mmCIF file of C-alpha atoms in Angstrom:
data_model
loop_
_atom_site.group_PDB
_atom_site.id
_atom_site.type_symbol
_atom_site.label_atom_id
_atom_site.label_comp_id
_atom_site.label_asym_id
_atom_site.label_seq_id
_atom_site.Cartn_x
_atom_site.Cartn_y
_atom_site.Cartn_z
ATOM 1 C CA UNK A 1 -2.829 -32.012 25.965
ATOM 2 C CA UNK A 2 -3.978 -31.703 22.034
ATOM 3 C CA UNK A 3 -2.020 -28.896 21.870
ATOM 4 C CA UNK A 4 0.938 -31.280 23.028
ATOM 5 C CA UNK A 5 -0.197 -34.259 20.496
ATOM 6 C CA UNK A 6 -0.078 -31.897 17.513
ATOM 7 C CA UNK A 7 3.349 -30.809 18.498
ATOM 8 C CA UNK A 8 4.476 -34.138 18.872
ATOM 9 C CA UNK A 9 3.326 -35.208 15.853
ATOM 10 C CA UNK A 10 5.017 -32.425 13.969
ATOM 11 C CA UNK A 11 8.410 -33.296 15.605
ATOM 12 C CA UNK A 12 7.847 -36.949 14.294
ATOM 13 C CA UNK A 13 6.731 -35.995 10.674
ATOM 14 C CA UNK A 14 9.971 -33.561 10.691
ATOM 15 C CA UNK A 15 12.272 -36.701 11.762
ATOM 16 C CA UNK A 16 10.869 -38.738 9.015
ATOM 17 C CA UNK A 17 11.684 -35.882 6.364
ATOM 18 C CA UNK A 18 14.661 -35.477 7.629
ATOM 19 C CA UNK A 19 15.246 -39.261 6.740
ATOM 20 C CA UNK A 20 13.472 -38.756 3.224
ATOM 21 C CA UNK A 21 16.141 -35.603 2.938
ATOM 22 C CA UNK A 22 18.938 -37.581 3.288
ATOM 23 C CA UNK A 23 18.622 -39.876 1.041
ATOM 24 C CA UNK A 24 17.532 -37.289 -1.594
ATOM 25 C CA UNK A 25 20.703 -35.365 -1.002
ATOM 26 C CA UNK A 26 22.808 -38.342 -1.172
ATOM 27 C CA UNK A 27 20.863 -38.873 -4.484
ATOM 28 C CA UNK A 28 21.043 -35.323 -5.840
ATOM 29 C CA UNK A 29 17.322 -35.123 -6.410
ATOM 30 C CA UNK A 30 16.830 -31.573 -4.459
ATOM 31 C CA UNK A 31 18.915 -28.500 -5.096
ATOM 32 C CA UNK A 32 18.955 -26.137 -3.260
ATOM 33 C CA UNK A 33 20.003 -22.135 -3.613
ATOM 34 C CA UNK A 34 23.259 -21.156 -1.820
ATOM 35 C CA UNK A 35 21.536 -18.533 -0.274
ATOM 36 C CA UNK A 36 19.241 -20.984 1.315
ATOM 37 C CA UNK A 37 22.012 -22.998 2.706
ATOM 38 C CA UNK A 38 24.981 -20.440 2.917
ATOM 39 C CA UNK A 39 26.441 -20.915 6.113
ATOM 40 C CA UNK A 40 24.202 -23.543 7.702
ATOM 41 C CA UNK A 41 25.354 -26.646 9.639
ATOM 42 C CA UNK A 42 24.601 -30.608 7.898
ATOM 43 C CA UNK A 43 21.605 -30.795 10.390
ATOM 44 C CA UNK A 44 19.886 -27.189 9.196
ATOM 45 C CA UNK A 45 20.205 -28.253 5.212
ATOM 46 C CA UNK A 46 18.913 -31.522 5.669
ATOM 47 C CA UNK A 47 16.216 -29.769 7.643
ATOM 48 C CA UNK A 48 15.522 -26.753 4.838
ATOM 49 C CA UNK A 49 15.274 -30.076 2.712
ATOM 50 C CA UNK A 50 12.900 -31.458 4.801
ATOM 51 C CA UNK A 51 10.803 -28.274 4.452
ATOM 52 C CA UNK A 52 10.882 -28.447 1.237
ATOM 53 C CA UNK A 53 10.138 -31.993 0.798
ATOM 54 C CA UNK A 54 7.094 -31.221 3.266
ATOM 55 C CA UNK A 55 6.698 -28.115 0.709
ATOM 56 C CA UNK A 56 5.873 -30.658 -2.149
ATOM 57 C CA UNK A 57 3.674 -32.672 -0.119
ATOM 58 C CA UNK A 58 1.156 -29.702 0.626
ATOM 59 C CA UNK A 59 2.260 -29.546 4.092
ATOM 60 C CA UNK A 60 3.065 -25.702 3.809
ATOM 61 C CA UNK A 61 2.678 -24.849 7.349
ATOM 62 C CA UNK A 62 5.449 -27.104 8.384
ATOM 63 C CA UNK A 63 7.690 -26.087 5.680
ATOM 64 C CA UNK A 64 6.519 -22.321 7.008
ATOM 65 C CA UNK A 65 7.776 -22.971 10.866
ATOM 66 C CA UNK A 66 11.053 -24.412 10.077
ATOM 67 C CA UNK A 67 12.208 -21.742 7.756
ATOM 68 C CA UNK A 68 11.288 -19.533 9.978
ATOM 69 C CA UNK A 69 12.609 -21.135 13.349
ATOM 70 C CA UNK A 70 16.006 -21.546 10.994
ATOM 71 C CA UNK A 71 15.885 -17.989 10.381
ATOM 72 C CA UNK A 72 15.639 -16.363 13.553
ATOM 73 C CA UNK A 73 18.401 -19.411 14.887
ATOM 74 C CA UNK A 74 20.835 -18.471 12.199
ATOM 75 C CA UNK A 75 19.967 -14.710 11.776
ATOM 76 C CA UNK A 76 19.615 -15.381 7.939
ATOM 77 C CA UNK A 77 17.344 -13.136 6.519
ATOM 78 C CA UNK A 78 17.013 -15.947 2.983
ATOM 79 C CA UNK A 79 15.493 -18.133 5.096
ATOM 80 C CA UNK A 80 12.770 -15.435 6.650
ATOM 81 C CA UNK A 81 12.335 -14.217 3.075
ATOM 82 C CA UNK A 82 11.996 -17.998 2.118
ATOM 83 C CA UNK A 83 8.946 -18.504 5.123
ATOM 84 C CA UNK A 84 7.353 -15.287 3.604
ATOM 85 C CA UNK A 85 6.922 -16.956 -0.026
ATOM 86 C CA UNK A 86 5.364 -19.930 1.135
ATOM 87 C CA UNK A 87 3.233 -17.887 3.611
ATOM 88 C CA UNK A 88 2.179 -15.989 0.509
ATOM 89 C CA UNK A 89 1.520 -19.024 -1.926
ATOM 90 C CA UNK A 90 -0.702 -20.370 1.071
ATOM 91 C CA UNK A 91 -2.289 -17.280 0.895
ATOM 92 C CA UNK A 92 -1.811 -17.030 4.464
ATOM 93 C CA UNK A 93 -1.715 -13.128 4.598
ATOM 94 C CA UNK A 94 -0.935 -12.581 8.316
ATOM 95 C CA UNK A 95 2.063 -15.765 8.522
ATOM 96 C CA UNK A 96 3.657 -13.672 5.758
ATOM 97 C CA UNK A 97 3.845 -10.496 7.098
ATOM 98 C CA UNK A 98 5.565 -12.233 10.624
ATOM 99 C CA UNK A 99 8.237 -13.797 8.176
ATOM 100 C CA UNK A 100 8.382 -10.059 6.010
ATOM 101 C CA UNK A 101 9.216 -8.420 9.349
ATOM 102 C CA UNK A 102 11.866 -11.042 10.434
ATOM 103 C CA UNK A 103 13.515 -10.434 6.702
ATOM 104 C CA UNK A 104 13.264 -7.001 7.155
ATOM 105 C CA UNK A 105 14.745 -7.788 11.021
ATOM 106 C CA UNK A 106 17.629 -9.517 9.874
ATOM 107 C CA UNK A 107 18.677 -8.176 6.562
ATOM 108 C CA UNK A 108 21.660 -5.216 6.758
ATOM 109 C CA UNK A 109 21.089 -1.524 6.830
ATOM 110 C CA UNK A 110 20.751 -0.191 3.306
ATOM 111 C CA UNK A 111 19.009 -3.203 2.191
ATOM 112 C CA UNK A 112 15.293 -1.544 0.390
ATOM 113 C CA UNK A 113 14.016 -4.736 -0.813
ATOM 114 C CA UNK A 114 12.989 -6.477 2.288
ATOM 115 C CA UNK A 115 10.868 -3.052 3.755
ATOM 116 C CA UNK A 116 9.582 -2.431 1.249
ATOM 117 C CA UNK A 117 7.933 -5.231 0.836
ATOM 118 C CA UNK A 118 6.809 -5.392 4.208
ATOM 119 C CA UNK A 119 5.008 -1.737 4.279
ATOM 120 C CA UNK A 120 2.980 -3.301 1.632
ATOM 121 C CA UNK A 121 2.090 -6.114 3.366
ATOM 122 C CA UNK A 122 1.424 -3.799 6.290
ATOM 123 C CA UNK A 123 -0.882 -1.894 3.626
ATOM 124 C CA UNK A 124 -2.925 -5.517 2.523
ATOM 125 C CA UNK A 125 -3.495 -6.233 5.570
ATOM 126 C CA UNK A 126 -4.889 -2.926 6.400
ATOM 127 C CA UNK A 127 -2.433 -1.615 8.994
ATOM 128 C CA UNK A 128 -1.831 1.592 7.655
ATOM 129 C CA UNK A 129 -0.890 3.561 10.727
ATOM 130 C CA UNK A 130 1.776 0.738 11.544
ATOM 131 C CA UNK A 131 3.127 1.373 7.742
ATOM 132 C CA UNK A 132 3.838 4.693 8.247
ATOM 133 C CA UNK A 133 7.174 4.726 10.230
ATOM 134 C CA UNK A 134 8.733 1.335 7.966
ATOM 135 C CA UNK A 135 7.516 4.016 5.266
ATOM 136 C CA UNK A 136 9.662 6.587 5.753
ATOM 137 C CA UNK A 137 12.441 4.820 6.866
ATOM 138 C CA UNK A 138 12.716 3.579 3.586
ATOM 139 C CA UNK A 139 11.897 6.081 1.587
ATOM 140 C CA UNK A 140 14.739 8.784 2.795
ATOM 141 C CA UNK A 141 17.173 6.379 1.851
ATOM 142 C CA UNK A 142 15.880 6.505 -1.654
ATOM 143 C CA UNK A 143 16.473 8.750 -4.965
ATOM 144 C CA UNK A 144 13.476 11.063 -5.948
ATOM 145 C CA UNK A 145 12.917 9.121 -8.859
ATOM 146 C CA UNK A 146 12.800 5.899 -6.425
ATOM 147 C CA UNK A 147 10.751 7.478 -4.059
ATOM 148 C CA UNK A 148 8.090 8.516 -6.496
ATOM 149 C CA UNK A 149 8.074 5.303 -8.143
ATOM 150 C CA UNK A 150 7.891 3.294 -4.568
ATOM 151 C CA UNK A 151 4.769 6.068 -4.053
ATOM 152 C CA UNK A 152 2.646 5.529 -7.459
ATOM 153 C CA UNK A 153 2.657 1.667 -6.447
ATOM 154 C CA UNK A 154 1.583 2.682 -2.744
ATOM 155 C CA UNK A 155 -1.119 4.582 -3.792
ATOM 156 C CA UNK A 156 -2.240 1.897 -6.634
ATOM 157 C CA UNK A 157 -2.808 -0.107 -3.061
ATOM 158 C CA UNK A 158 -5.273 2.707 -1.394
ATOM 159 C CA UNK A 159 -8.701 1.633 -3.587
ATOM 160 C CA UNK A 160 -8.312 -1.589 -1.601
ATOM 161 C CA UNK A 161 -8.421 0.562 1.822
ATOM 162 C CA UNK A 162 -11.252 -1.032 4.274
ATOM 163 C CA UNK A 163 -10.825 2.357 6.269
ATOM 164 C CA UNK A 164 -10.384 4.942 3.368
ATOM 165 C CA UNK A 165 -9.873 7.766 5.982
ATOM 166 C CA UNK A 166 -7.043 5.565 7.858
ATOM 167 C CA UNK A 167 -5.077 4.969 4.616
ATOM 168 C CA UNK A 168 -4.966 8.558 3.182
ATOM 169 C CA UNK A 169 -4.116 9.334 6.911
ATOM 170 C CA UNK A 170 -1.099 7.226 6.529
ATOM 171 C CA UNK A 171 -0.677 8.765 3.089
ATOM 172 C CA UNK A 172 -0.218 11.669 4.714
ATOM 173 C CA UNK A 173 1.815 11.250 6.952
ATOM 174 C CA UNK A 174 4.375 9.255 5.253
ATOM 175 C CA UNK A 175 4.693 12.032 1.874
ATOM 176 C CA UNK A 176 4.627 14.852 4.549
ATOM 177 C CA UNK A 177 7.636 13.997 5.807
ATOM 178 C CA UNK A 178 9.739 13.278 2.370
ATOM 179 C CA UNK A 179 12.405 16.566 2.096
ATOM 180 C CA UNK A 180 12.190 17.735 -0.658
ATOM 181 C CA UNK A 181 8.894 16.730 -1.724
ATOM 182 C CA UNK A 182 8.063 14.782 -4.725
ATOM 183 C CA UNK A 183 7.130 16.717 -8.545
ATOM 184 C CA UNK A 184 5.008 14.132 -9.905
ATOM 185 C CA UNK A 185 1.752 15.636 -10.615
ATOM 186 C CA UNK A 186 -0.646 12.516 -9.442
ATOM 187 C CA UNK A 187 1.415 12.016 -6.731
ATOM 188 C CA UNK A 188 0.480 15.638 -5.412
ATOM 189 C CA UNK A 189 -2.816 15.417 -6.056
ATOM 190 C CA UNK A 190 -3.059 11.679 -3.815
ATOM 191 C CA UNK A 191 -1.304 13.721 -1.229
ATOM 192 C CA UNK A 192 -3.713 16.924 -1.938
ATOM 193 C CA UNK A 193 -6.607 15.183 -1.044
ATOM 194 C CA UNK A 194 -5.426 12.762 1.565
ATOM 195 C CA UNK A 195 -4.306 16.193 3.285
ATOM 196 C CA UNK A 196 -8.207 17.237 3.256
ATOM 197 C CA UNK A 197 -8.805 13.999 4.926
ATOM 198 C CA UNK A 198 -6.847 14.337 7.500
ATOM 199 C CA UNK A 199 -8.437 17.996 8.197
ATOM 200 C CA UNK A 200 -4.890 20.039 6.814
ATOM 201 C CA UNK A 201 -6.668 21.983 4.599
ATOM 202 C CA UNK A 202 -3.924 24.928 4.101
ATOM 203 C CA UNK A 203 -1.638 21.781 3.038
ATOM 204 C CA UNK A 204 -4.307 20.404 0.455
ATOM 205 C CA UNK A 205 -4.906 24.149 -0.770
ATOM 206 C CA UNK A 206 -1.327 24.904 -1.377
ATOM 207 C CA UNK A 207 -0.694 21.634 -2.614
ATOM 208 C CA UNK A 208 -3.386 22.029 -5.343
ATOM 209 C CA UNK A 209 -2.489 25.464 -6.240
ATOM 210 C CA UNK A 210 1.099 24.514 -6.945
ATOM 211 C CA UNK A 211 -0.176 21.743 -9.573
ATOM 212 C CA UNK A 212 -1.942 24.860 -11.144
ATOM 213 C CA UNK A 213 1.126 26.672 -10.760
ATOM 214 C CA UNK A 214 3.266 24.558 -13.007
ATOM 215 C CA UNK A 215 0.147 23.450 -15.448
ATOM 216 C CA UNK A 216 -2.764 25.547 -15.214
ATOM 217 C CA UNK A 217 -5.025 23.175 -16.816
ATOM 218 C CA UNK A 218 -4.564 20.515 -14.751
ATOM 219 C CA UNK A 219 -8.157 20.182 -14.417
ATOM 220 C CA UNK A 220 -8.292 18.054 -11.755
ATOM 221 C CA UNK A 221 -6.543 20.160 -9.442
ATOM 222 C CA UNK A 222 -8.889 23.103 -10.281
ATOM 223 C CA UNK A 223 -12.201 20.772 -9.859
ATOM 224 C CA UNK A 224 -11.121 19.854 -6.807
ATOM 225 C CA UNK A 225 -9.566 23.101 -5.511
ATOM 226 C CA UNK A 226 -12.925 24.997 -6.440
ATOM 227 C CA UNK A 227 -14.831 22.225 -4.749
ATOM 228 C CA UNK A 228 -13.108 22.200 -2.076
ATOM 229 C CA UNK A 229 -13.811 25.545 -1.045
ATOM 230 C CA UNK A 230 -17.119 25.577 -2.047
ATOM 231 C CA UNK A 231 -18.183 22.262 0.201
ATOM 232 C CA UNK A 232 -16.463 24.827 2.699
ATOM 233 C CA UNK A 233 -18.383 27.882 1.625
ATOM 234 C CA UNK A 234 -15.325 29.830 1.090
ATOM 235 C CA UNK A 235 -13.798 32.305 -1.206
ATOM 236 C CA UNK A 236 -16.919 31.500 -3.388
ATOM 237 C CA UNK A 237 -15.840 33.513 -6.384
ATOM 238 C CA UNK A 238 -13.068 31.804 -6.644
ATOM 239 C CA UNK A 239 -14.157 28.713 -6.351
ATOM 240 C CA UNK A 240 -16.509 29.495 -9.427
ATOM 241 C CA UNK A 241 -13.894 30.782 -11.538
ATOM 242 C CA UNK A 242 -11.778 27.347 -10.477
ATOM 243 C CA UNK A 243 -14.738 25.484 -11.658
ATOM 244 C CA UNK A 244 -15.814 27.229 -14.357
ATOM 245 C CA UNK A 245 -11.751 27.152 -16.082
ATOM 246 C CA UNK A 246 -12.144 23.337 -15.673
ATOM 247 C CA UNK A 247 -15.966 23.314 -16.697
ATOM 248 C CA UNK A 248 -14.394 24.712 -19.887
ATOM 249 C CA UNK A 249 -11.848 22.964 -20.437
ATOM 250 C CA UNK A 250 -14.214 19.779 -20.523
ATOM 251 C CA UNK A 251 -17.599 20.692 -20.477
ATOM 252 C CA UNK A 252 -18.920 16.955 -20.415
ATOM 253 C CA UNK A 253 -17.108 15.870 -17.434
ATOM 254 C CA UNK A 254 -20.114 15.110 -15.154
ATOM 255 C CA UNK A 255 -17.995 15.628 -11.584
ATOM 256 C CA UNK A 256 -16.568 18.849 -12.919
ATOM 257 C CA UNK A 257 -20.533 19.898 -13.750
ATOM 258 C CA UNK A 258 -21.535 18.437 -10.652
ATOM 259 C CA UNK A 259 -19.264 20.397 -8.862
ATOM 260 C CA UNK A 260 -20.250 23.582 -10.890
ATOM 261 C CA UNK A 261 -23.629 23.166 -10.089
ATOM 262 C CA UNK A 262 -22.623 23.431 -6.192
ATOM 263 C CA UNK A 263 -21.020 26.011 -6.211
ATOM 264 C CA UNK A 264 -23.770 27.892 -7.680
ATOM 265 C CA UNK A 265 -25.829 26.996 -5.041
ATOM 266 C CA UNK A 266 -23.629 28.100 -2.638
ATOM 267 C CA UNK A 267 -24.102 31.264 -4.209
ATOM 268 C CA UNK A 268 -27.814 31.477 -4.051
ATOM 269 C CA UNK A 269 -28.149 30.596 -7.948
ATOM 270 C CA UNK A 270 -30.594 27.778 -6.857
ATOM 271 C CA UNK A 271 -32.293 27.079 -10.736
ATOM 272 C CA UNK A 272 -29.361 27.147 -12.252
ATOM 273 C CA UNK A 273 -27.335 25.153 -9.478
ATOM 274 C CA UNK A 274 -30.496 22.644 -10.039
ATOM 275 C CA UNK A 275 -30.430 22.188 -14.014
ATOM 276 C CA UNK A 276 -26.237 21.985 -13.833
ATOM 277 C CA UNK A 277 -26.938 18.875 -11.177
ATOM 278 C CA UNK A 278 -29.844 17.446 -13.164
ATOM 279 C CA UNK A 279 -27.703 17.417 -16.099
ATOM 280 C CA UNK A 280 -24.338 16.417 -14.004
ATOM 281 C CA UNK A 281 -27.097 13.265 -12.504
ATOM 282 C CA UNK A 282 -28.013 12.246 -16.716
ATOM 283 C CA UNK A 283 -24.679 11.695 -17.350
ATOM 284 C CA UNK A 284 -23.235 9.504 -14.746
ATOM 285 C CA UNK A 285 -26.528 8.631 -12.425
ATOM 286 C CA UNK A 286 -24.780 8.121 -9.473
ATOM 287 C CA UNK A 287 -23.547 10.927 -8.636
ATOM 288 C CA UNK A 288 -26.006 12.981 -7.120
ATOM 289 C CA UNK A 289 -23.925 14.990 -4.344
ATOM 290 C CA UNK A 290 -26.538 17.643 -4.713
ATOM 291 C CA UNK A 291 -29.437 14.906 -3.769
ATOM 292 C CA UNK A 292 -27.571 13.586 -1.038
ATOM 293 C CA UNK A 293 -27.468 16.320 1.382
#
């Protein structure tokens, strides 16, 4: 029954917009975008005016409902698009990602735009595995230099990750499957060590080892190549000799000491591993991977 009352009341509050729209019209006082009414009968403009008459009066989830209703009635992906913005001015994270998938729904093949902005909604709302496929899709219809651009502002979202091992997962997954895969040194590493997440350690190891290929001080690859196999206790020497070319390369980097000083102790050089940690633990206190375990 309230359920029933609310409706009603929302069919009532429509009807007197409507009203209010048509005498604006007549007046001139609204414009609207062609893109917003392209198309659409007398009765669905006056009613985008009334949502945007409703808009103005802070009543956003009306105003959210009929441009989407009118959307999925007229197949016009504008008016989806339209419910997504005032989704997202409301700050009404989930509403906007059902009007981001109708856009992306209704809007032609070859159109970028709409998916990718809803595999980053996917991503803020922390549904990375559902991102993946929406991913790809849109990424093999892209240039490299798209791609890799569409990736460095993917991976700008992954810090926000509630489940860091579900969104390198989906990291993963999505760059795995770009042919041929992307140059961009930062990209790799992202990829590198989302690969060790997700357990593919021969893809993380060959990943790293062709950033050193093409720039063999790229000292975060060889920190966290030399780490790597380390925290695995193998291939010891050279891990050491990984460290120790980044170690010298920047000897005050506390991660690369840190990391120096464990794989010393891997190798039984337990005093030295100890002072290298100490020291790695003055500089930036909370790192301490040593004291942790």
């Amino acid at each position: 029954m309230g359920n029933r009352f609310t409706f009603i009341l929302a069919k009532l509050r429509l009807k007197h917009l409507l009203l209010w729209a048509a005498w604006c019209c007549s007046l001139g006082f609204i414009p609207l975008t062609s893109a917003q009414t392209k198309g659409a009968t007398s009765e669905q403009v006056f009613e985008i005016l009334a949502s945007e008459i409703a808009l103005q009066r802070g009543e956003a989830g009306l105003a959210y409902q009929t441009y989407l209703s009118l959307a999925r009635q007229t197949a016009d992906p504008a008016l989806a698009q339209r419910a997504m913005e005032i989704a997202i001015a409301a700050n009404a994270a989930d509403l906007a990602l059902i009007a981001a998938q109708t856009w992306d729904e209704l809007s032609k093949p070859g159109q970028s735009k709409p998916k990718e902005v809803l595999v980053t909604l996917l991503m803020l709302n922390q549904r990375w595995s559902d991102a993946v496929a929406p991913a790809i899709a849109l990424l093999k219809g892209q240039s490299l230099k798209e791609r890799e651009q569409i990736l460095q502002q993917w991976q700008s979202l992954l810090s926000r990750a509630q489940d860091e091992g579900a969104a390198l997962n989906a990291y993963y997954r999505i760059v795995a499957a770009l042919v041929p895969p992307p140059t961009n040194p930062q990209i790799l590493y992202t990829y590198a060590l989302a690969a060790e997440k997700s357990g593919q350690f021969e893809v993380m190891e060959k990943t790293l080892r062709t950033i050193i290929e093409r720039n063999p001080n790229d000292i975060q690859a060889l920190n966290a190549l030399g780490y790597s196999l380390a925290d695995r206790n193998i291939r010891l020497k050279n891990a050491y000799e990984l460290i120790l070319k980044a170690h010298n390369l920047d000897p005050k980097d506390p991660f690369i000491l840190d990391s120096l000083g464990w794989v010393n102790f891997r190798l039984g050089n337990k005093e030295l591993a100890l002072k290298q940690l100490q020291d790695a633990f003055r500089i930036k206190p909370p790192i301490g991977i040593f004291f942790s375990r």
